[in-house]
PDB file of C-alpha atoms and ligand atoms in Angstrom:
ATOM      1  CA  MET U  26       6.022  13.179 -10.022  1.00 84.00           C
ATOM      2  CA  LYS U  27       6.966   9.892 -11.659  1.00 93.00           C
ATOM      3  CA  HIS U  28       4.785   7.103 -10.269  1.00 98.00           C
ATOM      4  CA  LEU U  29       6.192   4.717  -7.659  1.00 98.00           C
ATOM      5  CA  ILE U  30       6.301   0.915  -7.691  1.00 98.00           C
ATOM      6  CA  ALA U  31       5.812  -0.989  -4.456  1.00 99.00           C
ATOM      7  CA  PRO U  32       6.299  -4.758  -4.834  1.00 98.00           C
ATOM      8  CA  SER U  33       4.407  -6.730  -2.189  1.00 98.00           C
ATOM      9  CA  VAL U  34       6.528  -9.384  -0.480  1.00 98.00           C
ATOM     10  CA  LEU U  35       3.365 -11.371   0.271  1.00 98.00           C
ATOM     11  CA  ALA U  36       3.940 -13.066  -3.084  1.00 98.00           C
ATOM     12  CA  CYS U  37       7.655 -13.761  -2.565  1.00 98.00           C
ATOM     13  CA  ASP U  38       9.325 -17.011  -1.494  1.00 98.00           C
ATOM     14  CA  PHE U  39       9.758 -16.566   2.263  1.00 97.00           C
ATOM     15  CA  ALA U  40      12.257 -19.437   2.379  1.00 98.00           C
ATOM     16  CA  ARG U  41      14.523 -17.184   0.291  1.00 98.00           C
ATOM     17  CA  LEU U  42      13.702 -13.877   1.972  1.00 98.00           C
ATOM     18  CA  PRO U  43      17.224 -12.336   1.906  1.00 98.00           C
ATOM     19  CA  GLU U  44      17.571 -13.158  -1.811  1.00 98.00           C
ATOM     20  CA  GLU U  45      14.104 -11.785  -2.597  1.00 98.00           C
ATOM     21  CA  ILE U  46      14.868  -8.510  -0.780  1.00 98.00           C
ATOM     22  CA  ALA U  47      18.285  -8.340  -2.487  1.00 98.00           C
ATOM     23  CA  LEU U  48      16.453  -8.642  -5.797  1.00 98.00           C
ATOM     24  CA  LEU U  49      14.224  -5.699  -4.853  1.00 98.00           C
ATOM     25  CA  ASN U  50      17.275  -3.696  -3.703  1.00 98.00           C
ATOM     26  CA  ASP U  51      18.785  -4.207  -7.108  1.00 98.00           C
ATOM     27  CA  SER U  52      15.568  -3.256  -8.961  1.00 98.00           C
ATOM     28  CA  ALA U  53      13.603  -0.144  -9.905  1.00 98.00           C
ATOM     29  CA  ALA U  54      11.270  -0.730  -6.930  1.00 98.00           C
ATOM     30  CA  ASP U  55      10.677   2.484  -4.975  1.00 98.00           C
ATOM     31  CA  TRP U  56       8.959   1.072  -1.906  1.00 99.00           C
ATOM     32  CA  ILE U  57       8.525  -2.387  -0.392  1.00 99.00           C
ATOM     33  CA  HIS U  58       4.896  -3.127   0.484  1.00 99.00           C
ATOM     34  CA  LEU U  59       4.398  -5.251   3.605  1.00 99.00           C
ATOM     35  CA  ASP U  60       0.987  -6.814   4.263  1.00 98.00           C
ATOM     36  CA  VAL U  61       0.259  -7.394   7.944  1.00 98.00           C
ATOM     37  CA  MET U  62      -2.857  -9.551   8.472  1.00 98.00           C
ATOM     38  CA  ASP U  63      -4.369 -10.437  11.830  1.00 98.00           C
ATOM     39  CA  GLY U  64      -6.741 -13.322  11.055  1.00 98.00           C
ATOM     40  CA  ARG U  65      -9.619 -11.203  12.384  1.00 98.00           C
ATOM     41  CA  PHE U  66     -10.071  -8.106  10.217  1.00 98.00           C
ATOM     42  CA  VAL U  67      -9.132 -10.356   7.294  1.00 98.00           C
ATOM     43  CA  PRO U  68      -9.340 -14.160   7.248  1.00 98.00           C
ATOM     44  CA  ASN U  69      -5.629 -14.618   6.623  1.00 98.00           C
ATOM     45  CA  LEU U  70      -2.577 -14.322   8.906  1.00 98.00           C
ATOM     46  CA  THR U  71       0.821 -13.142   7.766  1.00 98.00           C
ATOM     47  CA  PHE U  72       3.530 -11.535   9.901  1.00 98.00           C
ATOM     48  CA  GLY U  73       4.208  -8.820  12.440  1.00 98.00           C
ATOM     49  CA  MET U  74       6.994  -6.566  13.703  1.00 98.00           C
ATOM     50  CA  PRO U  75       9.855  -9.126  13.770  1.00 98.00           C
ATOM     51  CA  LEU U  76       9.676  -9.665  10.021  1.00 98.00           C
ATOM     52  CA  VAL U  77       9.353  -5.945   9.301  1.00 98.00           C
ATOM     53  CA  GLU U  78      12.410  -5.386  11.469  1.00 98.00           C
ATOM     54  CA  ALA U  79      14.341  -8.138   9.640  1.00 98.00           C
ATOM     55  CA  ILE U  80      13.427  -6.722   6.228  1.00 98.00           C
ATOM     56  CA  ASN U  81      14.438  -3.260   7.423  1.00 98.00           C
ATOM     57  CA  ARG U  82      17.918  -4.619   8.095  1.00 98.00           C
ATOM     58  CA  LEU U  83      18.072  -6.083   4.578  1.00 98.00           C
ATOM     59  CA  THR U  84      17.143  -2.909   2.689  1.00 98.00           C
ATOM     60  CA  ASP U  85      17.361   0.872   2.481  1.00 98.00           C
ATOM     61  CA  LYS U  86      14.118   1.056   0.489  1.00 98.00           C
ATOM     62  CA  THR U  87      11.069   2.770   1.946  1.00 99.00           C
ATOM     63  CA  LEU U  88       8.911   0.332   3.920  1.00 99.00           C
ATOM     64  CA  ASP U  89       5.190   0.699   3.200  1.00 99.00           C
ATOM     65  CA  VAL U  90       3.346  -1.210   5.921  1.00 99.00           C
ATOM     66  CA  HIS U  91      -0.316  -2.058   5.252  1.00 99.00           C
ATOM     67  CA  LEU U  92      -2.052  -3.034   8.499  1.00 99.00           C
ATOM     68  CA  MET U  93      -5.040  -5.261   7.820  1.00 98.00           C
ATOM     69  CA  MET U  94      -5.940  -5.572  11.466  1.00 98.00           C
ATOM     70  CA  LEU U  95      -8.438  -4.587  14.127  1.00 98.00           C
ATOM     71  CA  GLU U  96      -7.271  -2.083  16.763  1.00 98.00           C
ATOM     72  CA  PRO U  97      -4.141  -1.095  14.831  1.00 98.00           C
ATOM     73  CA  GLU U  98      -3.483   1.651  17.410  1.00 98.00           C
ATOM     74  CA  ARG U  99      -2.093  -1.054  19.700  1.00 98.00           C
ATOM     75  CA  TYR U 100       0.826  -1.664  17.316  1.00 98.00           C
ATOM     76  CA  VAL U 101       1.514   1.593  15.480  1.00 98.00           C
ATOM     77  CA  GLU U 102       4.520   2.611  17.618  1.00 98.00           C
ATOM     78  CA  ALA U 103       5.991  -0.896  17.418  1.00 99.00           C
ATOM     79  CA  PHE U 104       5.763  -0.999  13.622  1.00 99.00           C
ATOM     80  CA  GLN U 105       7.399   2.417  13.345  1.00 99.00           C
ATOM     81  CA  LYS U 106      10.229   1.221  15.613  1.00 98.00           C
ATOM     82  CA  ALA U 107      10.556  -1.897  13.461  1.00 99.00           C
ATOM     83  CA  GLY U 108      11.288   0.334  10.467  1.00 98.00           C
ATOM     84  CA  ALA U 109       7.947   1.247   8.880  1.00 99.00           C
ATOM     85  CA  ASP U 110       8.219   4.542   6.978  1.00 99.00           C
ATOM     86  CA  TRP U 111       4.582   4.595   5.922  1.00 99.00           C
ATOM     87  CA  ILE U 112       1.875   3.022   8.094  1.00 99.00           C
ATOM     88  CA  SER U 113      -1.617   2.517   6.718  1.00 99.00           C
ATOM     89  CA  VAL U 114      -4.658   1.476   8.714  1.00 99.00           C
ATOM     90  CA  HIS U 115      -8.040   0.399   7.395  1.00 99.00           C
ATOM     91  CA  TYR U 116     -10.936   2.856   7.454  1.00 98.00           C
ATOM     92  CA  GLU U 117     -13.271  -0.059   8.283  1.00 98.00           C
ATOM     93  CA  ALA U 118     -11.201  -0.988  11.370  1.00 98.00           C
ATOM     94  CA  CYS U 119     -10.898   2.516  12.819  1.00 98.00           C
ATOM     95  CA  PRO U 120     -13.879   4.116  14.567  1.00 98.00           C
ATOM     96  CA  HIS U 121     -11.490   6.910  15.622  1.00 98.00           C
ATOM     97  CA  LEU U 122      -9.674   7.399  12.354  1.00 98.00           C
ATOM     98  CA  HIS U 123      -8.706  11.031  12.950  1.00 98.00           C
ATOM     99  CA  ARG U 124      -7.014  10.051  16.209  1.00 98.00           C
ATOM    100  CA  ASN U 125      -5.298   7.074  14.564  1.00 98.00           C
ATOM    101  CA  LEU U 126      -3.808   9.348  11.896  1.00 98.00           C
ATOM    102  CA  GLN U 127      -2.448  11.732  14.538  1.00 98.00           C
ATOM    103  CA  GLN U 128      -0.960   8.772  16.389  1.00 98.00           C
ATOM    104  CA  ILE U 129       0.857   7.513  13.287  1.00 99.00           C
ATOM    105  CA  LYS U 130       2.234  10.959  12.469  1.00 98.00           C
ATOM    106  CA  ALA U 131       3.397  11.462  16.062  1.00 98.00           C
ATOM    107  CA  THR U 132       5.735   8.473  15.615  1.00 98.00           C
ATOM    108  CA  GLY U 133       7.392  10.200  12.651  1.00 98.00           C
ATOM    109  CA  ALA U 134       5.887   7.798  10.089  1.00 99.00           C
ATOM    110  CA  LYS U 135       3.668   8.916   7.205  1.00 99.00           C
ATOM    111  CA  ALA U 136      -0.020   8.145   7.726  1.00 99.00           C
ATOM    112  CA  GLY U 137      -2.100   6.135   5.276  1.00 99.00           C
ATOM    113  CA  VAL U 138      -5.673   4.868   5.138  1.00 99.00           C
ATOM    114  CA  ALA U 139      -6.805   1.860   3.116  1.00 99.00           C
ATOM    115  CA  ILE U 140     -10.408   1.461   1.967  1.00 98.00           C
ATOM    116  CA  ASN U 141     -12.121  -1.786   1.018  1.00 98.00           C
ATOM    117  CA  PRO U 142     -13.869  -2.163  -2.346  1.00 98.00           C
ATOM    118  CA  HIS U 143     -17.325  -1.425  -0.852  1.00 98.00           C
ATOM    119  CA  THR U 144     -16.244   1.737   0.993  1.00 98.00           C
ATOM    120  CA  PRO U 145     -16.982   4.948  -0.919  1.00 98.00           C
ATOM    121  CA  VAL U 146     -13.966   7.170  -1.304  1.00 98.00           C
ATOM    122  CA  GLU U 147     -16.046  10.141  -0.095  1.00 98.00           C
ATOM    123  CA  ALA U 148     -15.917   8.589   3.391  1.00 98.00           C
ATOM    124  CA  LEU U 149     -12.353   9.939   3.639  1.00 98.00           C
ATOM    125  CA  PHE U 150     -13.133  13.493   2.537  1.00 98.00           C
ATOM    126  CA  PRO U 151     -13.682  14.899   6.052  1.00 98.00           C
ATOM    127  CA  VAL U 152     -10.155  13.836   7.087  1.00 98.00           C
ATOM    128  CA  LEU U 153      -8.355  14.073   3.742  1.00 98.00           C
ATOM    129  CA  GLU U 154      -6.086  16.904   4.949  1.00 98.00           C
ATOM    130  CA  GLU U 155      -4.698  14.513   7.584  1.00 98.00           C
ATOM    131  CA  ILE U 156      -3.910  11.665   5.173  1.00 98.00           C
ATOM    132  CA  ASP U 157      -0.531  11.256   3.457  1.00 99.00           C
ATOM    133  CA  LEU U 158      -1.540   8.146   1.487  1.00 99.00           C
ATOM    134  CA  VAL U 159      -4.860   6.606   0.471  1.00 99.00           C
ATOM    135  CA  ILE U 160      -4.753   2.915  -0.458  1.00 99.00           C
ATOM    136  CA  ILE U 161      -7.597   2.051  -2.791  1.00 98.00           C
ATOM    137  CA  MET U 162      -8.103  -1.692  -2.371  1.00 98.00           C
ATOM    138  CA  SER U 163      -8.878  -3.130  -5.777  1.00 98.00           C
ATOM    139  CA  VAL U 164      -9.459  -6.628  -4.322  1.00 98.00           C
ATOM    140  CA  ASN U 165     -10.944  -7.708  -1.024  1.00 98.00           C
ATOM    141  CA  PRO U 166      -7.998  -7.602   1.381  1.00 98.00           C
ATOM    142  CA  GLY U 167      -6.623 -10.874   2.693  1.00 98.00           C
ATOM    143  CA  PHE U 168      -4.963 -12.657  -0.205  1.00 97.00           C
ATOM    144  CA  GLY U 169      -2.609 -12.025  -3.084  1.00 97.00           C
ATOM    145  CA  GLY U 170      -3.326 -13.129  -6.641  1.00 97.00           C
ATOM    146  CA  GLN U 171      -6.961 -12.023  -6.812  1.00 98.00           C
ATOM    147  CA  LYS U 172      -8.824 -10.480  -9.714  1.00 98.00           C
ATOM    148  CA  PHE U 173      -8.821  -6.686 -10.043  1.00 98.00           C
ATOM    149  CA  ILE U 174     -12.187  -5.029  -9.264  1.00 98.00           C
ATOM    150  CA  TYR U 175     -12.878  -2.613 -12.086  1.00 97.00           C
ATOM    151  CA  HIS U 176     -14.967  -0.112 -10.117  1.00 97.00           C
ATOM    152  CA  SER U 177     -11.770   0.898  -8.284  1.00 98.00           C
ATOM    153  CA  ILE U 178     -10.844   3.059 -11.273  1.00 98.00           C
ATOM    154  CA  ASP U 179     -13.841   5.375 -10.659  1.00 98.00           C
ATOM    155  CA  LYS U 180     -12.781   5.703  -7.027  1.00 98.00           C
ATOM    156  CA  ILE U 181      -9.254   6.714  -8.024  1.00 98.00           C
ATOM    157  CA  LYS U 182     -10.628   9.369 -10.393  1.00 98.00           C
ATOM    158  CA  LYS U 183     -12.993  10.819  -7.782  1.00 98.00           C
ATOM    159  CA  LEU U 184     -10.277  10.935  -5.156  1.00 98.00           C
ATOM    160  CA  LYS U 185      -7.741  12.486  -7.529  1.00 98.00           C
ATOM    161  CA  GLU U 186     -10.206  15.229  -8.422  1.00 98.00           C
ATOM    162  CA  GLU U 187     -10.739  16.068  -4.756  1.00 98.00           C
ATOM    163  CA  ILE U 188      -6.996  16.049  -4.029  1.00 98.00           C
ATOM    164  CA  ILE U 189      -6.405  18.448  -6.931  1.00 98.00           C
ATOM    165  CA  ILE U 190      -9.285  20.767  -5.922  1.00 98.00           C
ATOM    166  CA  ARG U 191      -7.896  21.019  -2.396  1.00 98.00           C
ATOM    167  CA  ASN U 192      -4.292  21.159  -3.625  1.00 98.00           C
ATOM    168  CA  LEU U 193      -3.166  18.400  -1.243  1.00 98.00           C
ATOM    169  CA  PRO U 194       0.053  16.338  -1.380  1.00 98.00           C
ATOM    170  CA  THR U 195      -1.894  13.116  -0.599  1.00 98.00           C
ATOM    171  CA  LEU U 196      -0.720  10.142  -2.659  1.00 98.00           C
ATOM    172  CA  ILE U 197      -3.023   7.491  -4.124  1.00 98.00           C
ATOM    173  CA  GLU U 198      -1.879   3.866  -4.008  1.00 98.00           C
ATOM    174  CA  VAL U 199      -3.708   0.995  -5.720  1.00 98.00           C
ATOM    175  CA  ASP U 200      -3.449  -2.436  -4.140  1.00 98.00           C
ATOM    176  CA  GLY U 201      -4.676  -5.741  -5.546  1.00 98.00           C
ATOM    177  CA  GLY U 202      -4.651  -7.351  -8.980  1.00 98.00           C
ATOM    178  CA  VAL U 203      -2.309  -4.734 -10.437  1.00 98.00           C
ATOM    179  CA  GLY U 204      -0.055  -5.608 -13.365  1.00 98.00           C
ATOM    180  CA  MET U 205       0.918  -4.603 -16.884  1.00 97.00           C
ATOM    181  CA  GLN U 206      -2.656  -5.287 -18.048  1.00 97.00           C
ATOM    182  CA  ASN U 207      -4.132  -2.379 -16.045  1.00 97.00           C
ATOM    183  CA  ALA U 208      -1.227  -0.224 -14.820  1.00 97.00           C
ATOM    184  CA  GLN U 209      -1.520   2.386 -17.558  1.00 96.00           C
ATOM    185  CA  VAL U 210      -5.242   2.910 -16.934  1.00 97.00           C
ATOM    186  CA  LEU U 211      -4.634   3.219 -13.182  1.00 98.00           C
ATOM    187  CA  LEU U 212      -1.928   5.835 -13.687  1.00 97.00           C
ATOM    188  CA  GLN U 213      -4.138   7.779 -16.087  1.00 96.00           C
ATOM    189  CA  ALA U 214      -6.941   7.702 -13.497  1.00 97.00           C
ATOM    190  CA  GLY U 215      -4.593   9.335 -10.985  1.00 97.00           C
ATOM    191  CA  ALA U 216      -2.708   6.607  -9.122  1.00 98.00           C
ATOM    192  CA  ASP U 217       0.721   7.592  -7.758  1.00 98.00           C
ATOM    193  CA  VAL U 218       1.846   4.252  -6.293  1.00 98.00           C
ATOM    194  CA  LEU U 219       1.239   0.791  -7.750  1.00 98.00           C
ATOM    195  CA  VAL U 220       1.438  -2.227  -5.441  1.00 98.00           C
ATOM    196  CA  ALA U 221       2.246  -5.443  -7.279  1.00 98.00           C
ATOM    197  CA  GLY U 222       2.608  -8.849  -5.640  1.00 98.00           C
ATOM    198  CA  SER U 223       1.982 -11.675  -8.110  1.00 98.00           C
ATOM    199  CA  ALA U 224       2.749  -9.478 -11.123  1.00 98.00           C
ATOM    200  CA  VAL U 225       6.313  -9.146  -9.798  1.00 98.00           C
ATOM    201  CA  PHE U 226       7.160 -12.334  -7.919  1.00 98.00           C
ATOM    202  CA  LYS U 227       5.322 -14.788 -10.176  1.00 97.00           C
ATOM    203  CA  ALA U 228       6.895 -13.247 -13.277  1.00 98.00           C
ATOM    204  CA  PRO U 229       9.729 -15.192 -14.946  1.00 98.00           C
ATOM    205  CA  ASP U 230      11.980 -12.147 -14.394  1.00 98.00           C
ATOM    206  CA  PRO U 231      10.754 -10.106 -11.385  1.00 98.00           C
ATOM    207  CA  LYS U 232      13.279  -7.301 -11.891  1.00 98.00           C
ATOM    208  CA  LYS U 233      12.177  -6.868 -15.477  1.00 98.00           C
ATOM    209  CA  ALA U 234       8.525  -6.869 -14.385  1.00 98.00           C
ATOM    210  CA  ILE U 235       9.273  -4.037 -11.932  1.00 98.00           C
ATOM    211  CA  GLN U 236      11.146  -2.078 -14.603  1.00 98.00           C
ATOM    212  CA  GLN U 237       8.254  -2.505 -17.053  1.00 98.00           C
ATOM    213  CA  LEU U 238       5.769  -1.183 -14.486  1.00 98.00           C
ATOM    214  CA  LYS U 239       8.112   1.729 -13.783  1.00 98.00           C
ATOM    215  CA  ASN U 240       8.590   2.537 -17.468  1.00 97.00           C
ATOM    216  CA  ILE U 241       4.907   3.065 -18.186  1.00 95.00           C
ATOM    217  CA  GLY U 242       4.149   6.567 -19.408  1.00 84.00           C
ATOM    218  CA  GLY U 243       7.717   7.346 -20.388  1.00 58.00           C
ATOM    219  CA  LEU U 244      11.252   6.499 -19.475  1.00 50.00           C
ATOM    220  CA  ALA U 245      12.197   5.406 -15.952  1.00 46.00           C
ATOM    221  CA  LEU U 246      13.912   8.107 -13.912  1.00 46.00           C
TER     222      LEU U 246
HETATM  223  C1  DX5 I  10      -4.088  -8.040  -0.444  1.00 84.52           C
HETATM  224  C2  DX5 I  10      -2.823  -7.285  -0.132  1.00 84.52           C
HETATM  225  C3  DX5 I  10      -2.025  -6.948  -1.341  1.00 84.52           C
HETATM  226  C4  DX5 I  10      -1.462  -8.142  -2.068  1.00 84.52           C
HETATM  227  C5  DX5 I  10      -1.493  -7.817  -3.533  1.00 84.52           C
HETATM  228  O1  DX5 I  10      -4.837  -8.160   0.698  1.00 84.52           O
HETATM  229  O2  DX5 I  10      -3.121  -6.061   0.534  1.00 84.52           O
HETATM  230  O3  DX5 I  10      -0.979  -6.020  -1.050  1.00 84.52           O
HETATM  231  O4  DX5 I  10      -0.154  -8.460  -1.693  1.00 84.52           O
HETATM  232  O5  DX5 I  10      -1.181  -8.940  -4.260  1.00 84.52           O
HETATM  233  P1  DX5 I  10      -1.460  -9.052  -5.810  1.00 84.52           P
HETATM  234  O6  DX5 I  10      -0.647  -7.955  -6.465  1.00 84.52           O
HETATM  235  O7  DX5 I  10      -0.997 -10.414  -6.141  1.00 84.52           O
HETATM  236  O8  DX5 I  10      -2.928  -8.846  -6.039  1.00 84.52           O
HETATM  237 ZN1   ZN I  11      -1.451  -4.528   0.711  1.00 84.52          ZN
END
């Protein structure tokens, strides 16, 4: 499978939201990554269902919703109704992760789990069969524009190996500090989906930046 690019709107100009989404619609972006932050699990606050719902009306692209929040089970159904195609919760916020994954899948959405930089990837192995997407956080969640944490590459490799051994369809997404400087290495390590916030929206030509990320490892499909 050709890798997927998921620009994160966290880095876009919210005063020009329709134009920014139109730009993504007209680009090689596969998914749109939406960072929901609650001010408790992470220090920052962003947006909730109303904005996801608005973006859903502006695009046909797949919506990849990353819930950086405590008790995400309270909002899973609402985010799916708002248009989320993929819903990811944080391992560190879910004492009943297996149940949370079932809940997400029962809504019809695909179920993802994000892990913080300090969480070993092996923590997910007991429930790997239940997970459609693993988000390896390569920065501490909460803010865009941070520096990539290099150890994340080892975690991608370990997880990829396990996914191959078990012959699972689970996708690996990398989130945080991703750009042209490390994309190739991440794909070689086994990443399937690259999230890019600043690398896309702070680039002089965001559409070109997306196309460049998509072109890595061959021609864009
Ligand atoms: C960080 C978010 C990321 C963020 C990535 O907490 O989960 O999705 O938007 O931004 P960049 O690509 O700028 O590191
Ligand atoms: Zn994210």
